[in-house]
Coordinates of C-alpha atoms in Angstrom, one line a residue:
X221 CA 70.9 126.0 -184.8
X222 CA 67.7 125.4 -183.0
X223 CA 65.6 122.4 -183.9
X224 CA 61.8 122.2 -184.3
X225 CA 61.0 119.9 -181.4
X226 CA 57.9 118.0 -182.7
X227 CA 55.1 118.3 -185.0
X228 CA 51.7 117.2 -183.9
X229 CA 49.7 116.0 -186.8
X230 CA 46.0 115.5 -187.0
X231 CA 44.5 113.9 -190.1
X232 CA 40.9 114.8 -190.5
X233 CA 38.2 113.2 -192.5
X234 CA 36.8 116.0 -194.7
X235 CA 35.9 113.9 -197.7
X236 CA 32.1 113.8 -198.4
X237 CA 31.0 110.2 -198.8
X238 CA 29.1 110.9 -201.9
X239 CA 31.6 113.2 -203.6
X240 CA 33.3 112.2 -206.8
X241 CA 36.7 113.2 -205.7
X242 CA 37.1 112.9 -201.9
X243 CA 40.0 114.6 -200.3
X244 CA 41.6 114.8 -196.9
X245 CA 42.7 117.4 -194.5
X246 CA 46.0 117.7 -192.6
X247 CA 46.2 119.7 -189.3
X248 CA 48.5 119.8 -186.5
X249 CA 50.8 121.9 -184.4
X250 CA 54.5 123.1 -184.6
X251 CA 56.4 123.8 -181.4
X252 CA 60.1 124.4 -180.5
X253 CA 61.8 122.3 -177.9
X254 CA 60.5 124.6 -175.0
X255 CA 56.8 124.0 -176.2
X256 CA 56.5 127.6 -177.6
X257 CA 54.4 127.7 -180.8
X258 CA 56.4 128.7 -184.0
X259 CA 53.8 131.4 -185.2
X260 CA 54.7 132.0 -188.9
X261 CA 56.4 128.6 -189.5
X262 CA 55.7 126.9 -192.9
X263 CA 54.4 123.4 -193.4
X264 CA 54.5 121.9 -196.8
X265 CA 53.7 118.6 -198.4
X266 CA 56.9 117.7 -200.2
X267 CA 56.6 117.3 -203.9
X268 CA 53.3 119.2 -204.1
X269 CA 52.3 122.9 -204.2
X270 CA 50.4 122.6 -201.0
X271 CA 51.2 124.1 -197.7
X272 CA 50.3 126.4 -194.9
X273 CA 51.6 128.8 -192.3
X274 CA 51.4 128.2 -188.5
X275 CA 49.0 130.5 -186.5
X276 CA 49.7 132.0 -183.1
X277 CA 48.7 128.9 -181.3
X278 CA 51.0 126.7 -183.3
X279 CA 48.1 125.3 -185.5
X280 CA 48.4 124.6 -189.2
X281 CA 45.8 123.3 -191.6
X282 CA 46.3 122.0 -195.2
X283 CA 42.9 121.3 -197.0
X284 CA 42.0 119.3 -200.2
X285 CA 44.7 116.8 -200.2
X286 CA 44.5 113.8 -202.5
X287 CA 44.7 110.5 -200.4
X288 CA 48.1 109.1 -200.3
X289 CA 51.5 109.1 -198.6
X290 CA 53.4 112.4 -198.0
X291 CA 56.5 113.7 -196.5
X292 CA 55.6 116.7 -194.4
X293 CA 58.3 119.4 -193.7
X294 CA 58.0 122.2 -191.2
X295 CA 60.4 125.1 -191.4
X296 CA 61.1 128.3 -189.5
X297 CA 63.8 131.0 -189.8
X298 CA 66.6 130.2 -187.3
X299 CA 65.5 126.5 -186.8
X300 CA 66.6 123.3 -188.5
X301 CA 63.7 122.0 -190.8
X302 CA 61.9 118.9 -189.5
X303 CA 60.4 116.3 -191.8
X304 CA 57.9 113.6 -191.0
X305 CA 58.2 110.9 -193.5
X306 CA 55.3 108.7 -195.0
X307 CA 52.4 110.6 -193.5
X308 CA 49.2 108.9 -194.7
X309 CA 46.3 111.1 -195.7
X310 CA 43.0 109.2 -196.2
X311 CA 39.7 110.6 -197.3
X312 CA 37.6 108.2 -195.1
X313 CA 38.0 105.4 -192.5
X314 CA 41.0 106.8 -190.6
X315 CA 41.5 105.5 -187.1
X316 CA 42.6 107.2 -183.9
X317 CA 46.2 106.5 -182.7
X318 CA 47.9 107.9 -179.7
X319 CA 51.7 108.0 -179.3
X320 CA 53.1 107.9 -175.6
X321 CA 54.0 111.3 -174.2
X322 CA 57.6 112.2 -174.4
X323 CA 57.8 111.2 -178.0
X324 CA 59.0 113.6 -180.6
X325 CA 56.0 113.2 -182.7
X326 CA 52.3 112.8 -181.5
X327 CA 50.2 111.4 -184.4
X328 CA 46.5 111.3 -184.1
X329 CA 44.4 110.1 -187.1
X330 CA 40.6 110.2 -187.5

């Protein structure tokens, strides 16, 4: 069975500072081990009803996420599902972090 090579996750600050209930946004890319985008793959926040499908560029976007820690699972027919544990979603104040190339996960938070 093929494996999903890595999941690029970008946490975006989409909460409005004066809003009563600020939420975050999770966006990223899903590729196979050759770097080919997995168009049509699904990405879900485990334990919620929130998720997204991957577009032709490998991009997914999940909006209106309550701040907190989530396990994020990417799956695609014919591939082994990949879960990233304890992905932190914040509404404001995220920092940018780069993980060295060659890692299985590239995480960028803003």
